[in-house]
Amino acid sequence: MKTIFGLVDCNNFYVSCERVFNPKLEEKPVIVLSNNDGCVVARSDEVKALGVKMGIPVFKCKDLIKKHRIHVYSSNYALYGDMSQRVMDTLAQFTPDLEIYSIDEAFLSLSGFTSLNLTQYGKHIKNTIKKWTGIPVSIGIGPTKTLAKVANHIAKKNPQFEGVFDITEHPQIDVLLDSIEVADVWGIGYQYSQFLNQNGIYTALQLKNAPDKWIKKHLTVVGLRTVDELRGISCIPLEQVAPPKKGIISSLSFGRPVETLAELKEAVATYVSRAAEKLRSQKSVASCVHVFLTTNRFKDEPQYSNYATFWLPIPTAYTPDLIHYAHQNLGKMFKPGYRYKKAGIMLTGILSQQQVQLNLITPSYHPSREKILMKTIDQINARWGSDTVKYAVAGIQRLWKMRQSKKSPRFTTHWKEIPVVRTSF
DNA sequence: TCTGGGGTCCTAGGACCC
DNA sequence: TCTGGGGTCCTAGGACCC
């Protein structure tokens, strides 16, 4: 059976989420900012047309924001996560063969639907998602994931396709590939595109026709896979079940410079709690804790950054132990006299709880009283909202917390913030 | 004043072993 | 004057993705 992939990609996802609950934003320029209100991470089409680039710091486009009255929002992950879930649930109605690739993208297998007109079917999917969730999507269809990505790109750039493009229906795929810049190919980032340009390769077609040996030498086997996928040879399969994470990172920039060890300890304890929660949700334990901290590299002031790694005596998912070791590491690295901008932790050496070898001398996390305690806390926090139960060492005031000055309400996940349609009759 | 956060995979090189 | 070679494991760094 011929494999056919569909790639469903939400248009300007974060902006679209804001628009669902605030229709006045339709056809207006809108941007959504990263954590700490730092960079532009989502732009409406109107903003893209103004030339605001993805990822630029917001202070660099202050004038444009003012001049064009761009609506600015802080990231509202509670809202985006919930809207993403709704989109994915809708998609799951159409096929069981679904890979949730990111918060706003999913690959699906259309191999079983080849008797249908796939473009028509894609439009049906697209319209249903719009109707059920309010989110506009584009759909690309192709014989490999990379070509489905290309098709999606074409669907987005050319309004005449109404958001759905099936590359296999095009008689001359090479003509299409010749119109795609090599930097727009999935898997070709900034460094590789610079390198390829220097070597006379500017389009997806030229990349497709590059010699295998040369590609493998300079872009590794990963690059070669991309090239084969452009040729129509499917090398990247659909991954329906997300593999457990091999590393869990939790880090955030501070809302203001932090100078005391006490505050850094609060932040680190907060990050560890979050990471450990994720760790437990995939039924894993970690063997290794890394802690890092750094000053603001953009500032002209004394710089210091460092990290430390600690192997745990036994792999665990018990937050108090993880916090203890993280704090020990932090204490070793901390140097007074610096203005710290960011700290974070990473859990690695991740094993499944079952898989951990039972050690006859030291007690293991699974099963244990600690595990039951963690489970109870996780359940309370899942039901009543995160941080309902938290660790005192994680701080109460949390003055270092990030800024989010322009956040929209959590319309769909918090009772107090649900939109009110009518207050009286 | 203000520059995100969380992941994956691959390769090269060093340590160590037989 | 001679100073092997191959395999494995680990880590750091660099590329990519959203």
GROMACS .gro file of C-alpha atoms (C1' of nucleotides) in nm:
model
  461
    1MET     CA    1   0.000   0.000   0.000
    2LYS     CA    2   0.125   0.344  -0.090
    3THR     CA    3   0.190   0.560   0.214
    4ILE     CA    4   0.034   0.904   0.218
    5PHE     CA    5   0.090   1.156   0.493
    6GLY     CA    6  -0.117   1.456   0.585
    7LEU     CA    7   0.026   1.740   0.787
    8VAL     CA    8  -0.228   1.951   0.971
    9ASP     CA    9  -0.082   2.277   1.094
   10CYS     CA   10  -0.276   2.541   1.285
   11ASN     CA   11  -0.240   2.884   1.129
   12ASN     CA   12  -0.064   3.132   1.358
   13PHE     CA   13  -0.179   2.910   1.640
   14TYR     CA   14  -0.139   3.130   1.949
   15VAL     CA   15  -0.287   3.427   1.768
   16SER     CA   16  -0.577   3.213   1.648
   17CYS     CA   17  -0.643   3.098   2.008
   18GLU     CA   18  -0.667   3.458   2.121
   19ARG     CA   19  -0.901   3.537   1.834
   20VAL     CA   20  -1.140   3.255   1.918
   21PHE     CA   21  -1.228   3.428   2.244
   22ASN     CA   22  -1.187   3.781   2.120
   23PRO     CA   23  -1.333   3.805   1.769
   24LYS     CA   24  -1.256   4.176   1.752
   25LEU     CA   25  -0.901   4.067   1.680
   26GLU     CA   26  -1.003   3.917   1.343
   27GLU     CA   27  -0.820   4.087   1.058
   28LYS     CA   28  -0.631   4.304   1.305
   29PRO     CA   29  -0.255   4.277   1.356
   30VAL     CA   30  -0.185   4.059   1.662
   31ILE     CA   31   0.132   3.920   1.821
   32VAL     CA   32   0.189   3.684   2.110
   33LEU     CA   33   0.505   3.708   2.318
   34SER     CA   34   0.732   3.444   2.467
   35ASN     CA   35   0.769   3.389   2.839
   36ASN     CA   36   0.868   3.700   3.026
   37ASP     CA   37   0.717   3.905   2.745
   38GLY     CA   38   1.052   3.883   2.571
   39CYS     CA   39   1.025   3.784   2.206
   40VAL     CA   40   0.761   3.765   1.938
   41VAL     CA   41   0.661   3.398   1.902
   42ALA     CA   42   0.338   3.423   1.705
   43ARG     CA   43   0.227   3.672   1.445
   44SER     CA   44  -0.097   3.720   1.258
   45ASP     CA   45  -0.075   3.745   0.879
   46GLU     CA   46  -0.117   4.123   0.907
   47VAL     CA   47   0.194   4.138   1.127
   48LYS     CA   48   0.394   3.909   0.901
   49ALA     CA   49   0.308   4.145   0.615
   50LEU     CA   50   0.460   4.431   0.815
   51GLY     CA   51   0.790   4.244   0.819
   52VAL     CA   52   0.803   4.159   1.190
   53LYS     CA   53   1.028   3.857   1.211
   54MET     CA   54   0.965   3.549   1.421
   55GLY     CA   55   1.160   3.548   1.745
   56ILE     CA   56   1.273   3.908   1.755
   57PRO     CA   57   1.278   4.083   2.092
   58VAL     CA   58   0.966   4.287   2.133
   59PHE     CA   59   1.147   4.608   2.222
   60LYS     CA   60   1.298   4.611   1.876
   61CYS     CA   61   0.960   4.652   1.713
   62LYS     CA   62   0.806   4.893   1.963
   63ASP     CA   63   0.765   5.158   1.698
   64LEU     CA   64   0.586   4.927   1.457
   65ILE     CA   65   0.355   4.812   1.736
   66LYS     CA   66   0.259   5.167   1.813
   67LYS     CA   67   0.234   5.280   1.454
   68HIS     CA   68   0.015   4.994   1.337
   69ARG     CA   69  -0.169   4.945   1.664
   70ILE     CA   70  -0.062   4.587   1.690
   71HIS     CA   71  -0.246   4.398   1.965
   72VAL     CA   72   0.006   4.239   2.200
   73TYR     CA   73  -0.053   3.935   2.423
   74SER     CA   74   0.158   3.746   2.675
   75SER     CA   75   0.172   3.369   2.627
   76ASN     CA   76  -0.123   3.190   2.783
   77TYR     CA   77  -0.018   2.828   2.781
   78ALA     CA   78  -0.317   2.707   2.980
   79LEU     CA   79  -0.538   2.833   2.698
   80TYR     CA   80  -0.318   2.716   2.409
   81GLY     CA   81  -0.267   2.372   2.559
   82ASP     CA   82  -0.638   2.321   2.602
   83MET     CA   83  -0.720   2.447   2.252
   84SER     CA   84  -0.453   2.218   2.112
   85GLN     CA   85  -0.617   1.925   2.285
   86ARG     CA   86  -0.949   2.014   2.123
   87VAL     CA   87  -0.795   2.032   1.777
   88MET     CA   88  -0.620   1.695   1.826
   89ASP     CA   89  -0.939   1.534   1.960
   90THR     CA   90  -1.121   1.653   1.650
   91LEU     CA   91  -0.850   1.515   1.423
   92ALA     CA   92  -0.868   1.181   1.600
   93GLN     CA   93  -1.225   1.149   1.473
   94PHE     CA   94  -1.090   1.124   1.120
   95THR     CA   95  -0.811   0.871   1.160
   96PRO     CA   96  -0.662   0.656   1.433
   97ASP     CA   97  -0.319   0.694   1.275
   98LEU     CA   98  -0.225   1.025   1.426
   99GLU     CA   99   0.105   1.165   1.547
  100ILE     CA  100   0.081   1.477   1.758
  101TYR     CA  101   0.400   1.645   1.650
  102SER     CA  102   0.382   1.968   1.845
  103ILE     CA  103   0.130   2.191   2.016
  104ASP     CA  104  -0.002   2.307   1.679
  105GLU     CA  105   0.086   2.032   1.432
  106ALA     CA  106  -0.010   1.673   1.366
  107PHE     CA  107   0.084   1.419   1.104
  108LEU     CA  108  -0.175   1.169   1.002
  109SER     CA  109  -0.169   0.869   0.779
  110LEU     CA  110  -0.407   0.897   0.486
  111SER     CA  111  -0.294   0.568   0.335
  112GLY     CA  112  -0.630   0.407   0.397
  113PHE     CA  113  -0.821   0.686   0.226
  114THR     CA  114  -0.669   0.681  -0.121
  115SER     CA  115  -1.000   0.588  -0.278
  116LEU     CA  116  -1.123   0.934  -0.180
  117ASN     CA  117  -1.028   1.263  -0.334
  118LEU     CA  118  -0.779   1.358  -0.066
  119THR     CA  119  -0.798   1.730  -0.134
  120GLN     CA  120  -1.172   1.719  -0.078
  121TYR     CA  121  -1.127   1.507   0.231
  122GLY     CA  122  -0.864   1.751   0.361
  123LYS     CA  123  -1.106   2.037   0.314
  124HIS     CA  124  -1.367   1.846   0.508
  125ILE     CA  125  -1.120   1.796   0.795
  126LYS     CA  126  -1.018   2.159   0.784
  127ASN     CA  127  -1.378   2.284   0.790
  128THR     CA  128  -1.472   2.052   1.075
  129ILE     CA  129  -1.181   2.174   1.290
  130LYS     CA  130  -1.276   2.532   1.222
  131LYS     CA  131  -1.637   2.466   1.311
  132TRP     CA  132  -1.571   2.264   1.626
  133THR     CA  133  -1.280   2.459   1.771
  134GLY     CA  134  -1.265   2.794   1.591
  135ILE     CA  135  -0.905   2.731   1.488
  136PRO     CA  136  -0.807   2.771   1.120
  137VAL     CA  137  -0.567   2.507   0.988
  138SER     CA  138  -0.377   2.429   0.670
  139ILE     CA  139  -0.325   2.078   0.542
  140GLY     CA  140  -0.046   1.946   0.324
  141ILE     CA  141  -0.058   1.601   0.170
  142GLY     CA  142   0.238   1.406   0.033
  143PRO     CA  143   0.406   1.065   0.006
  144THR     CA  144   0.660   1.151   0.280
  145LYS     CA  145   0.648   1.369   0.587
  146THR     CA  146   0.893   1.613   0.433
  147LEU     CA  147   0.685   1.645   0.115
  148ALA     CA  148   0.368   1.684   0.324
  149LYS     CA  149   0.548   1.974   0.493
  150VAL     CA  150   0.631   2.121   0.153
  151ALA     CA  151   0.267   2.080   0.050
  152ASN     CA  152   0.158   2.253   0.369
  153HIS     CA  153   0.392   2.541   0.292
  154ILE     CA  154   0.236   2.572  -0.054
  155ALA     CA  155  -0.116   2.558   0.090
  156LYS     CA  156  -0.034   2.843   0.328
  157LYS     CA  157   0.131   3.064   0.068
  158ASN     CA  158  -0.131   3.028  -0.205
  159PRO     CA  159  -0.483   3.130  -0.105
  160GLN     CA  160  -0.632   2.974  -0.418
  161PHE     CA  161  -0.585   2.629  -0.264
  162GLU     CA  162  -0.811   2.719   0.028
  163GLY     CA  163  -0.570   2.580   0.282
  164VAL     CA  164  -0.534   2.227   0.146
  165PHE     CA  165  -0.274   2.108  -0.104
  166ASP     CA  166  -0.202   1.754  -0.221
  167ILE     CA  167   0.141   1.742  -0.379
  168THR     CA  168   0.077   1.403  -0.536
  169GLU     CA  169  -0.188   1.555  -0.759
  170HIS     CA  170   0.060   1.791  -0.910
  171PRO     CA  171   0.203   1.655  -1.236
  172GLN     CA  172   0.543   1.817  -1.191
  173ILE     CA  173   0.666   1.796  -0.835
  174ASP     CA  174   1.010   1.916  -0.944
  175VAL     CA  175   0.863   2.243  -1.066
  176LEU     CA  176   0.714   2.296  -0.722
  177LEU     CA  177   1.036   2.202  -0.545
  178ASP     CA  178   1.224   2.449  -0.762
  179SER     CA  179   1.008   2.726  -0.618
  180ILE     CA  180   1.083   2.634  -0.257
  181GLU     CA  181   1.384   2.791  -0.090
  182VAL     CA  182   1.614   2.534   0.060
  183ALA     CA  183   1.586   2.708   0.400
  184ASP     CA  184   1.212   2.633   0.397
  185VAL     CA  185   1.267   2.258   0.380
  186TRP     CA  186   1.190   2.075   0.705
  187GLY     CA  187   1.524   1.975   0.857
  188ILE     CA  188   1.728   2.251   0.694
  189GLY     CA  189   1.796   2.521   0.950
  190TYR     CA  190   1.999   2.837   0.944
  191GLN     CA  191   2.347   2.681   0.948
  192TYR     CA  192   2.274   2.423   0.683
  193SER     CA  193   2.097   2.667   0.453
  194GLN     CA  194   2.395   2.905   0.473
  195PHE     CA  195   2.630   2.619   0.396
  196LEU     CA  196   2.415   2.494   0.108
  197ASN     CA  197   2.383   2.842  -0.042
  198GLN     CA  198   2.760   2.879  -0.031
  199ASN     CA  199   2.779   2.560  -0.231
  200GLY     CA  200   2.531   2.672  -0.494
  201ILE     CA  201   2.223   2.500  -0.357
  202TYR     CA  202   1.933   2.741  -0.321
  203THR     CA  203   1.617   2.543  -0.385
  204ALA     CA  204   1.455   2.225  -0.261
  205LEU     CA  205   1.499   2.080  -0.610
  206GLN     CA  206   1.874   2.139  -0.606
  207LEU     CA  207   1.893   1.975  -0.265
  208LYS     CA  208   1.696   1.678  -0.392
  209ASN     CA  209   1.946   1.633  -0.674
  210ALA     CA  210   2.259   1.672  -0.461
  211PRO     CA  211   2.493   1.370  -0.444
  212ASP     CA  212   2.430   1.134  -0.151
  213LYS     CA  213   2.790   1.111  -0.046
  214TRP     CA  214   2.839   1.484  -0.027
  215ILE     CA  215   2.517   1.529   0.170
  216LYS     CA  216   2.607   1.259   0.416
  217LYS     CA  217   2.951   1.404   0.467
  218HIS     CA  218   2.831   1.756   0.541
  219LEU     CA  219   2.475   1.714   0.672
  220THR     CA  220   2.513   1.371   0.835
  221VAL     CA  221   2.270   1.086   0.791
  222VAL     CA  222   1.991   1.312   0.913
  223GLY     CA  223   2.039   1.540   0.614
  224LEU     CA  224   2.049   1.242   0.382
  225ARG     CA  225   1.713   1.130   0.515
  226THR     CA  226   1.569   1.470   0.434
  227VAL     CA  227   1.703   1.446   0.080
  228ASP     CA  228   1.558   1.097   0.033
  229GLU     CA  229   1.224   1.221   0.162
  230LEU     CA  230   1.228   1.498  -0.101
  231ARG     CA  231   1.280   1.220  -0.355
  232GLY     CA  232   0.963   1.054  -0.236
  233ILE     CA  233   1.130   0.780  -0.032
  234SER     CA  234   0.963   0.775   0.308
  235CYS     CA  235   1.229   0.748   0.583
  236ILE     CA  236   1.055   0.911   0.878
  237PRO     CA  237   0.766   0.697   0.995
  238LEU     CA  238   0.454   0.806   1.178
  239GLU     CA  239   0.509   0.781   1.553
  240GLN     CA  240   0.172   0.731   1.707
  241VAL     CA  241   0.289   0.663   2.059
  242ALA     CA  242   0.512   0.934   2.197
  243PRO     CA  243   0.827   0.772   2.340
  244PRO     CA  244   0.904   0.869   2.701
  245LYS     CA  245   1.122   1.174   2.735
  246LYS     CA  246   1.494   1.119   2.787
  247GLY     CA  247   1.551   1.450   2.952
  248ILE     CA  248   1.320   1.691   3.126
  249ILE     CA  249   1.420   2.054   3.145
  250SER     CA  250   1.265   2.325   3.350
  251SER     CA  251   1.414   2.670   3.336
  252LEU     CA  252   1.293   3.024   3.317
  253SER     CA  253   1.437   3.371   3.295
  254PHE     CA  254   1.364   3.588   3.593
  255GLY     CA  255   1.139   3.888   3.577
  256ARG     CA  256   1.419   4.092   3.734
  257PRO     CA  257   1.783   4.023   3.816
  258VAL     CA  258   1.826   3.793   4.115
  259GLU     CA  259   2.126   3.830   4.342
  260THR     CA  260   2.067   3.618   4.650
  261LEU     CA  261   2.115   3.249   4.699
  262ALA     CA  262   1.786   3.235   4.889
  263GLU     CA  263   1.588   3.350   4.587
  264LEU     CA  264   1.777   3.123   4.350
  265LYS     CA  265   1.691   2.834   4.581
  266GLU     CA  266   1.323   2.920   4.558
  267ALA     CA  267   1.338   2.930   4.182
  268VAL     CA  268   1.531   2.604   4.156
  269ALA     CA  269   1.288   2.431   4.393
  270THR     CA  270   0.999   2.552   4.179
  271TYR     CA  271   1.160   2.420   3.861
  272VAL     CA  272   1.243   2.086   4.020
  273SER     CA  273   0.882   2.045   4.136
  274ARG     CA  274   0.758   2.105   3.785
  275ALA     CA  275   1.007   1.873   3.621
  276ALA     CA  276   0.943   1.599   3.877
  277GLU     CA  277   0.571   1.623   3.811
  278LYS     CA  278   0.639   1.564   3.442
  279LEU     CA  279   0.873   1.281   3.531
  280ARG     CA  280   0.605   1.107   3.736
  281SER     CA  281   0.341   1.162   3.472
  282GLN     CA  282   0.539   0.939   3.238
  283LYS     CA  283   0.600   0.691   3.522
  284SER     CA  284   0.973   0.743   3.525
  285VAL     CA  285   1.249   0.811   3.770
  286ALA     CA  286   1.562   1.018   3.710
  287SER     CA  287   1.918   0.919   3.796
  288CYS     CA  288   2.081   1.255   3.744
  289VAL     CA  289   2.007   1.618   3.827
  290HIS     CA  290   2.174   1.908   3.651
  291VAL     CA  291   2.149   2.265   3.771
  292PHE     CA  292   2.256   2.570   3.576
  293LEU     CA  293   2.253   2.942   3.626
  294THR     CA  294   2.365   3.239   3.423
  295THR     CA  295   2.384   3.615   3.419
  296ASN     CA  296   2.237   3.827   3.140
  297ARG     CA  297   2.469   3.788   2.842
  298PHE     CA  298   2.316   4.088   2.668
  299LYS     CA  299   2.418   4.322   2.946
  300ASP     CA  300   2.749   4.495   2.983
  301GLU     CA  301   2.812   4.377   3.338
  302PRO     CA  302   3.015   4.101   3.504
  303GLN     CA  303   2.922   3.765   3.351
  304TYR     CA  304   2.914   3.425   3.514
  305SER     CA  305   2.747   3.103   3.420
  306ASN     CA  306   2.797   2.752   3.538
  307TYR     CA  307   2.632   2.417   3.570
  308ALA     CA  308   2.667   2.119   3.797
  309THR     CA  309   2.564   1.758   3.767
  310PHE     CA  310   2.479   1.517   4.043
  311TRP     CA  311   2.418   1.144   4.015
  312LEU     CA  312   2.159   1.033   4.266
  313PRO     CA  313   2.233   0.745   4.502
  314ILE     CA  314   1.912   0.586   4.375
  315PRO     CA  315   1.698   0.695   4.081
  316THR     CA  316   1.389   0.868   4.213
  317ALA     CA  317   1.091   1.086   4.131
  318TYR     CA  318   1.053   1.207   4.489
  319THR     CA  319   1.046   1.584   4.473
  320PRO     CA  320   1.194   1.660   4.818
  321ASP     CA  321   1.502   1.448   4.743
  322LEU     CA  322   1.545   1.603   4.400
  323ILE     CA  323   1.517   1.951   4.549
  324HIS     CA  324   1.772   1.859   4.815
  325TYR     CA  325   2.033   1.755   4.559
  326ALA     CA  326   1.958   2.045   4.329
  327HIS     CA  327   2.011   2.285   4.620
  328GLN     CA  328   2.340   2.119   4.709
  329ASN     CA  329   2.461   2.173   4.354
  330LEU     CA  330   2.337   2.527   4.346
  331GLY     CA  331   2.524   2.605   4.667
  332LYS     CA  332   2.847   2.479   4.510
  333MET     CA  333   2.810   2.699   4.205
  334PHE     CA  334   2.665   3.014   4.351
  335LYS     CA  335   2.893   3.315   4.356
  336PRO     CA  336   2.774   3.630   4.524
  337GLY     CA  337   2.806   3.963   4.353
  338TYR     CA  338   2.643   3.874   4.023
  339ARG     CA  339   2.303   3.967   3.884
  340TYR     CA  340   2.155   3.639   3.772
  341LYS     CA  341   1.909   3.633   3.485
  342LYS     CA  342   1.820   3.271   3.448
  343ALA     CA  343   1.843   2.939   3.626
  344GLY     CA  344   1.720   2.595   3.541
  345ILE     CA  345   1.740   2.229   3.610
  346MET     CA  346   1.746   1.919   3.395
  347LEU     CA  347   1.662   1.562   3.489
  348THR     CA  348   1.838   1.291   3.289
  349GLY     CA  349   1.927   0.926   3.317
  350ILE     CA  350   1.555   0.868   3.298
  351LEU     CA  351   1.432   0.513   3.355
  352SER     CA  352   1.090   0.364   3.384
  353GLN     CA  353   0.989   0.303   3.743
  354GLN     CA  354   0.943  -0.068   3.678
  355GLN     CA  355   1.273  -0.103   3.503
  356VAL     CA  356   1.485   0.024   3.793
  357GLN     CA  357   1.685  -0.259   3.932
  358LEU     CA  358   1.586  -0.349   4.279
  359ASN     CA  359   1.875  -0.284   4.503
  360LEU     CA  360   1.880  -0.505   4.808
  361ILE     CA  361   2.049  -0.251   5.031
  362THR     CA  362   1.901   0.086   4.940
  363PRO     CA  363   1.524   0.126   4.917
  364SER     CA  364   1.380   0.205   4.575
  365TYR     CA  365   1.126   0.470   4.480
  366HIS     CA  366   0.889   0.216   4.337
  367PRO     CA  367   0.710   0.103   4.545
  368SER     CA  368   0.740   0.325   4.852
  369ARG     CA  369   0.554   0.556   5.084
  370GLU     CA  370   0.720   0.847   4.905
  371LYS     CA  371   0.565   0.735   4.581
  372ILE     CA  372   0.219   0.728   4.736
  373LEU     CA  373   0.271   1.075   4.879
  374MET     CA  374   0.375   1.210   4.538
  375LYS     CA  375   0.078   1.050   4.373
  376THR     CA  376  -0.157   1.210   4.620
  377ILE     CA  377  -0.006   1.554   4.571
  378ASP     CA  378  -0.019   1.516   4.193
  379GLN     CA  379  -0.384   1.421   4.212
  380ILE     CA  380  -0.471   1.720   4.427
  381ASN     CA  381  -0.286   1.955   4.195
  382ALA     CA  382  -0.446   1.801   3.887
  383ARG     CA  383  -0.790   1.848   4.035
  384TRP     CA  384  -0.761   2.185   4.206
  385GLY     CA  385  -0.503   2.355   3.989
  386SER     CA  386  -0.125   2.335   3.986
  387ASP     CA  387   0.049   2.464   4.297
  388THR     CA  388  -0.251   2.397   4.521
  389VAL     CA  389  -0.003   2.195   4.722
  390LYS     CA  390   0.353   2.313   4.684
  391TYR     CA  391   0.683   2.307   4.865
  392ALA     CA  392   0.759   2.584   5.108
  393VAL     CA  393   1.117   2.602   4.982
  394ALA     CA  394   0.975   2.702   4.645
  395GLY     CA  395   0.880   3.034   4.796
  396ILE     CA  396   0.557   3.216   4.858
  397GLN     CA  397   0.614   3.561   4.718
  398ARG     CA  398   0.828   3.460   4.425
  399LEU     CA  399   0.938   3.809   4.340
  400TRP     CA  400   1.170   3.666   4.075
  401LYS     CA  401   0.881   3.531   3.872
  402MET     CA  402   0.849   3.619   3.510
  403ARG     CA  403   0.649   3.905   3.376
  404GLN     CA  404   0.328   3.842   3.192
  405SER     CA  405   0.168   4.179   3.174
  406LYS     CA  406  -0.070   4.118   2.885
  407LYS     CA  407  -0.211   3.776   2.945
  408SER     CA  408  -0.562   3.691   2.833
  409PRO     CA  409  -0.787   3.497   3.073
  410ARG     CA  410  -0.763   3.119   3.088
  411PHE     CA  411  -1.102   3.101   2.916
  412THR     CA  412  -1.136   2.726   2.901
  413THR     CA  413  -0.954   2.587   3.203
  414HIS     CA  414  -1.038   2.808   3.504
  415TRP     CA  415  -1.388   2.855   3.637
  416LYS     CA  416  -1.328   3.215   3.736
  417GLU     CA  417  -1.205   3.305   3.390
  418ILE     CA  418  -1.470   3.148   3.170
  419PRO     CA  419  -1.616   3.407   2.936
  420VAL     CA  420  -1.950   3.548   3.042
  421VAL     CA  421  -2.200   3.563   2.761
  422ARG     CA  422  -2.475   3.738   2.952
  423THR     CA  423  -2.486   3.853   3.309
  424SER     CA  424  -2.856   3.924   3.340
  425PHE     CA  425  -3.180   3.893   3.152
  426DT     C1'  426   1.362   4.875   3.127
  427DC     C1'  427   1.300   4.483   2.774
  428DT     C1'  428   1.655   3.939   2.406
  429DG     C1'  429   1.181   3.224   2.535
  430DG     C1'  430   1.155   2.735   2.667
  431DG     C1'  431   1.175   2.240   2.584
  432DG     C1'  432   1.302   1.883   2.321
  433DT     C1'  433   1.571   1.527   1.958
  434DC     C1'  434   1.957   1.321   1.716
  435DC     C1'  435   2.440   1.276   1.547
  436DT     C1'  436   2.946   1.308   1.563
  437DA     C1'  437   3.404   1.348   1.736
  438DG     C1'  438   3.717   1.253   2.071
  439DG     C1'  439   3.884   1.068   2.502
  440DA     C1'  440   3.895   0.694   2.848
  441DC     C1'  441   3.921   0.241   2.911
  442DC     C1'  442   3.941  -0.252   2.815
  443DC     C1'  443   4.121  -0.672   2.612
  444DT     C1'  444   6.510   0.184   1.838
  445DC     C1'  445   6.080   0.045   1.964
  446DT     C1'  446   5.606   0.243   2.129
  447DG     C1'  447   4.913  -0.220   1.820
  448DG     C1'  448   4.450  -0.218   1.714
  449DG     C1'  449   3.977  -0.266   1.770
  450DG     C1'  450   3.568  -0.217   2.037
  451DT     C1'  451   3.259   0.021   2.367
  452DC     C1'  452   3.102   0.375   2.650
  453DC     C1'  453   3.055   0.843   2.780
  454DT     C1'  454   3.047   1.341   2.716
  455DA     C1'  455   3.043   1.781   2.492
  456DG     C1'  456   2.907   2.031   2.130
  457DG     C1'  457   2.646   2.136   1.742
  458DA     C1'  458   2.283   2.082   1.429
  459DC     C1'  459   1.775   2.060   1.395
  460DC     C1'  460   1.253   2.106   1.536
  461DC     C1'  461   0.837   2.360   1.744
   0.00000   0.00000   0.00000
